[in-house]
């Protein structure tokens, strides 16, 4: 049985099924391209959102396959204009937020989605942001029916999938993984070693907010939103400083999480 929230969010009552916010950035543009390909067979309506209308039109025209750009709508939304963010959230069933740094620009999008009962996902690696949003908006999201999921990109998904694969392989022989240590090798591309400025800002913000994260986690535990994990087997001791490991390709490794 559908409740009032799910009825209000049905595809018939909203212009889009999914909106990519921050589509003029590198991650947003790539996400938009992929989403259109995935959504087309299912008949889902995809929208692009950002603050620069002309750039959005250009990206829709230039980066999508010929014949599909006309099926992608757009909506002008600026993180510094809350009314425009509200309009975006009300126009879709799901907002996929690619506009970082999230510590600076992300909360307004989460808030608008919670208020509108719109599902929300993002690509953040800023754990302090994700857990702060959980602490602040969890109760309101439950009330409105909005599902809020952060860190749905590089910082979490490859690791989660890797752990799941290892678990599945070991479980065939009744084994249980106690801990998993993964190594990532950064390979130089055609343009050398490059990265987005927004990603650089996010890294700096994540590092500078580590002390705040500790306080947030204490509050999550006290409110029952962060249960203690029951470890099996020997406790894993993560690396704290750059290190060399004979199990991985030659190089110096920096702890990631």
PDB file of N, CA and C in Angstrom, residues 113-158:
ATOM      1  N   UNK A 113      15.674  18.175   0.084  1.00  0.00           N
ATOM      2  CA  UNK A 113      15.157  16.845  -0.246  1.00  0.00           C
ATOM      3  C   UNK A 113      14.350  16.268   0.913  1.00  0.00           C
ATOM      4  N   UNK A 114      14.844  16.453   2.125  1.00  0.00           N
ATOM      5  CA  UNK A 114      14.114  15.968   3.299  1.00  0.00           C
ATOM      6  C   UNK A 114      12.760  16.657   3.395  1.00  0.00           C
ATOM      7  N   UNK A 115      12.734  17.957   3.192  1.00  0.00           N
ATOM      8  CA  UNK A 115      11.477  18.704   3.275  1.00  0.00           C
ATOM      9  C   UNK A 115      10.490  18.276   2.191  1.00  0.00           C
ATOM     10  N   UNK A 116      11.011  17.940   1.009  1.00  0.00           N
ATOM     11  CA  UNK A 116      10.142  17.588  -0.118  1.00  0.00           C
ATOM     12  C   UNK A 116       9.819  16.101  -0.175  1.00  0.00           C
ATOM     13  N   UNK A 117      10.418  15.306   0.715  1.00  0.00           N
ATOM     14  CA  UNK A 117      10.215  13.864   0.648  1.00  0.00           C
ATOM     15  C   UNK A 117      10.858  13.253  -0.575  1.00  0.00           C
ATOM     16  N   UNK A 118      11.965  13.864  -1.018  1.00  0.00           N
ATOM     17  CA  UNK A 118      12.675  13.414  -2.220  1.00  0.00           C
ATOM     18  C   UNK A 118      13.901  12.604  -1.822  1.00  0.00           C
ATOM     19  N   UNK A 119      14.111  11.481  -2.475  1.00  0.00           N
ATOM     20  CA  UNK A 119      15.288  10.670  -2.179  1.00  0.00           C
ATOM     21  C   UNK A 119      16.555  11.396  -2.618  1.00  0.00           C
ATOM     22  N   UNK A 120      17.653  11.110  -1.916  1.00  0.00           N
ATOM     23  CA  UNK A 120      18.904  11.844  -2.129  1.00  0.00           C
ATOM     24  C   UNK A 120      20.087  10.886  -2.114  1.00  0.00           C
ATOM     25  N   UNK A 121      20.994  11.074  -3.073  1.00  0.00           N
ATOM     26  CA  UNK A 121      22.266  10.363  -3.092  1.00  0.00           C
ATOM     27  C   UNK A 121      23.352  11.368  -3.450  1.00  0.00           C
ATOM     28  N   UNK A 122      24.586  11.090  -3.020  1.00  0.00           N
ATOM     29  CA  UNK A 122      25.671  11.982  -3.408  1.00  0.00           C
ATOM     30  C   UNK A 122      26.970  11.221  -3.617  1.00  0.00           C
ATOM     31  N   UNK A 123      27.966  11.939  -4.104  1.00  0.00           N
ATOM     32  CA  UNK A 123      29.261  11.348  -4.435  1.00  0.00           C
ATOM     33  C   UNK A 123      30.340  11.755  -3.444  1.00  0.00           C
ATOM     34  N   UNK A 124      29.955  12.234  -2.283  1.00  0.00           N
ATOM     35  CA  UNK A 124      30.927  12.780  -1.353  1.00  0.00           C
ATOM     36  C   UNK A 124      31.855  11.721  -0.762  1.00  0.00           C
ATOM     37  N   UNK A 125      33.051  12.172  -0.420  1.00  0.00           N
ATOM     38  CA  UNK A 125      33.969  11.370   0.370  1.00  0.00           C
ATOM     39  C   UNK A 125      34.226  12.045   1.704  1.00  0.00           C
ATOM     40  N   UNK A 126      33.493  13.125   1.962  1.00  0.00           N
ATOM     41  CA  UNK A 126      33.644  13.891   3.204  1.00  0.00           C
ATOM     42  C   UNK A 126      32.786  13.239   4.289  1.00  0.00           C
ATOM     43  N   UNK A 127      33.405  12.330   5.032  1.00  0.00           N
ATOM     44  CA  UNK A 127      32.665  11.542   6.015  1.00  0.00           C
ATOM     45  C   UNK A 127      32.031  12.430   7.079  1.00  0.00           C
ATOM     46  N   UNK A 128      32.722  13.502   7.437  1.00  0.00           N
ATOM     47  CA  UNK A 128      32.159  14.407   8.440  1.00  0.00           C
ATOM     48  C   UNK A 128      30.823  14.986   7.970  1.00  0.00           C
ATOM     49  N   UNK A 129      30.726  15.285   6.681  1.00  0.00           N
ATOM     50  CA  UNK A 129      29.470  15.805   6.129  1.00  0.00           C
ATOM     51  C   UNK A 129      28.379  14.737   6.176  1.00  0.00           C
ATOM     52  N   UNK A 130      28.704  13.544   5.702  1.00  0.00           N
ATOM     53  CA  UNK A 130      27.703  12.480   5.632  1.00  0.00           C
ATOM     54  C   UNK A 130      27.142  12.153   7.012  1.00  0.00           C
ATOM     55  N   UNK A 131      28.019  12.054   8.007  1.00  0.00           N
ATOM     56  CA  UNK A 131      27.552  11.673   9.337  1.00  0.00           C
ATOM     57  C   UNK A 131      26.865  12.839  10.048  1.00  0.00           C
ATOM     58  N   UNK A 132      27.274  14.064   9.729  1.00  0.00           N
ATOM     59  CA  UNK A 132      26.578  15.233  10.289  1.00  0.00           C
ATOM     60  C   UNK A 132      25.150  15.305   9.758  1.00  0.00           C
ATOM     61  N   UNK A 133      24.966  14.979   8.478  1.00  0.00           N
ATOM     62  CA  UNK A 133      23.624  14.985   7.899  1.00  0.00           C
ATOM     63  C   UNK A 133      22.762  13.882   8.511  1.00  0.00           C
ATOM     64  N   UNK A 134      23.369  12.735   8.782  1.00  0.00           N
ATOM     65  CA  UNK A 134      22.640  11.652   9.449  1.00  0.00           C
ATOM     66  C   UNK A 134      22.160  12.105  10.823  1.00  0.00           C
ATOM     67  N   UNK A 135      23.044  12.743  11.562  1.00  0.00           N
ATOM     68  CA  UNK A 135      22.708  13.194  12.910  1.00  0.00           C
ATOM     69  C   UNK A 135      21.606  14.250  12.889  1.00  0.00           C
ATOM     70  N   UNK A 136      21.687  15.161  11.936  1.00  0.00           N
ATOM     71  CA  UNK A 136      20.786  16.312  11.926  1.00  0.00           C
ATOM     72  C   UNK A 136      19.434  16.029  11.283  1.00  0.00           C
ATOM     73  N   UNK A 137      19.411  15.169  10.245  1.00  0.00           N
ATOM     74  CA  UNK A 137      18.188  15.044   9.450  1.00  0.00           C
ATOM     75  C   UNK A 137      17.550  13.653   9.462  1.00  0.00           C
ATOM     76  N   UNK A 138      18.090  12.724  10.218  1.00  0.00           N
ATOM     77  CA  UNK A 138      17.562  11.364  10.186  1.00  0.00           C
ATOM     78  C   UNK A 138      16.083  11.302  10.565  1.00  0.00           C
ATOM     79  N   UNK A 139      15.727  11.942  11.663  1.00  0.00           N
ATOM     80  CA  UNK A 139      14.331  11.894  12.120  1.00  0.00           C
ATOM     81  C   UNK A 139      13.395  12.556  11.113  1.00  0.00           C
ATOM     82  N   UNK A 140      13.804  13.704  10.578  1.00  0.00           N
ATOM     83  CA  UNK A 140      12.962  14.419   9.615  1.00  0.00           C
ATOM     84  C   UNK A 140      12.818  13.628   8.320  1.00  0.00           C
ATOM     85  N   UNK A 141      13.882  12.940   7.909  1.00  0.00           N
ATOM     86  CA  UNK A 141      13.822  12.139   6.684  1.00  0.00           C
ATOM     87  C   UNK A 141      12.851  10.972   6.848  1.00  0.00           C
ATOM     88  N   UNK A 142      12.870  10.346   8.014  1.00  0.00           N
ATOM     89  CA  UNK A 142      11.923   9.257   8.269  1.00  0.00           C
ATOM     90  C   UNK A 142      10.491   9.771   8.210  1.00  0.00           C
ATOM     91  N   UNK A 143      10.282  10.966   8.738  1.00  0.00           N
ATOM     92  CA  UNK A 143       8.937  11.536   8.757  1.00  0.00           C
ATOM     93  C   UNK A 143       8.433  11.870   7.357  1.00  0.00           C
ATOM     94  N   UNK A 144       9.323  12.352   6.490  1.00  0.00           N
ATOM     95  CA  UNK A 144       8.906  12.759   5.143  1.00  0.00           C
ATOM     96  C   UNK A 144       8.962  11.619   4.136  1.00  0.00           C
ATOM     97  N   UNK A 145       9.633  10.518   4.504  1.00  0.00           N
ATOM     98  CA  UNK A 145       9.759   9.393   3.586  1.00  0.00           C
ATOM     99  C   UNK A 145      10.954   9.481   2.669  1.00  0.00           C
ATOM    100  N   UNK A 146      11.823  10.471   2.883  1.00  0.00           N
ATOM    101  CA  UNK A 146      13.009  10.631   2.038  1.00  0.00           C
ATOM    102  C   UNK A 146      14.093   9.640   2.450  1.00  0.00           C
ATOM    103  N   UNK A 147      14.734   9.038   1.466  1.00  0.00           N
ATOM    104  CA  UNK A 147      15.870   8.144   1.707  1.00  0.00           C
ATOM    105  C   UNK A 147      17.141   8.918   1.393  1.00  0.00           C
ATOM    106  N   UNK A 148      18.044   9.021   2.357  1.00  0.00           N
ATOM    107  CA  UNK A 148      19.272   9.797   2.198  1.00  0.00           C
ATOM    108  C   UNK A 148      20.463   8.845   2.234  1.00  0.00           C
ATOM    109  N   UNK A 149      21.220   8.779   1.134  1.00  0.00           N
ATOM    110  CA  UNK A 149      22.383   7.892   1.048  1.00  0.00           C
ATOM    111  C   UNK A 149      23.573   8.696   0.540  1.00  0.00           C
ATOM    112  N   UNK A 150      24.623   8.772   1.346  1.00  0.00           N
ATOM    113  CA  UNK A 150      25.831   9.494   0.943  1.00  0.00           C
ATOM    114  C   UNK A 150      26.934   8.535   0.505  1.00  0.00           C
ATOM    115  N   UNK A 151      27.980   9.112  -0.072  1.00  0.00           N
ATOM    116  CA  UNK A 151      29.200   8.380  -0.442  1.00  0.00           C
ATOM    117  C   UNK A 151      28.918   7.237  -1.409  1.00  0.00           C
ATOM    118  N   UNK A 152      28.223   7.549  -2.500  1.00  0.00           N
ATOM    119  CA  UNK A 152      27.874   6.530  -3.498  1.00  0.00           C
ATOM    120  C   UNK A 152      28.822   6.583  -4.690  1.00  0.00           C
ATOM    121  N   UNK A 153      30.107   6.779  -4.417  1.00  0.00           N
ATOM    122  CA  UNK A 153      31.060   6.901  -5.518  1.00  0.00           C
ATOM    123  C   UNK A 153      32.386   6.258  -5.131  1.00  0.00           C
ATOM    124  N   UNK A 154      33.475   6.814  -5.626  1.00  0.00           N
ATOM    125  CA  UNK A 154      34.796   6.195  -5.512  1.00  0.00           C
ATOM    126  C   UNK A 154      35.201   5.894  -4.075  1.00  0.00           C
ATOM    127  N   UNK A 155      34.906   6.782  -3.154  1.00  0.00           N
ATOM    128  CA  UNK A 155      35.399   6.629  -1.787  1.00  0.00           C
ATOM    129  C   UNK A 155      34.796   5.436  -1.059  1.00  0.00           C
ATOM    130  N   UNK A 156      33.672   4.923  -1.529  1.00  0.00           N
ATOM    131  CA  UNK A 156      33.005   3.846  -0.798  1.00  0.00           C
ATOM    132  C   UNK A 156      32.672   2.635  -1.659  1.00  0.00           C
ATOM    133  N   UNK A 157      32.153   2.855  -2.855  1.00  0.00           N
ATOM    134  CA  UNK A 157      31.600   1.743  -3.635  1.00  0.00           C
ATOM    135  C   UNK A 157      32.645   0.693  -4.028  1.00  0.00           C
ATOM    136  N   UNK A 158      33.819   1.055  -4.569  1.00  0.00           N
ATOM    137  CA  UNK A 158      34.798   0.005  -4.914  1.00  0.00           C
ATOM    138  C   UNK A 158      35.204  -0.838  -3.707  1.00  0.00           C
TER     139      UNK A 158
END
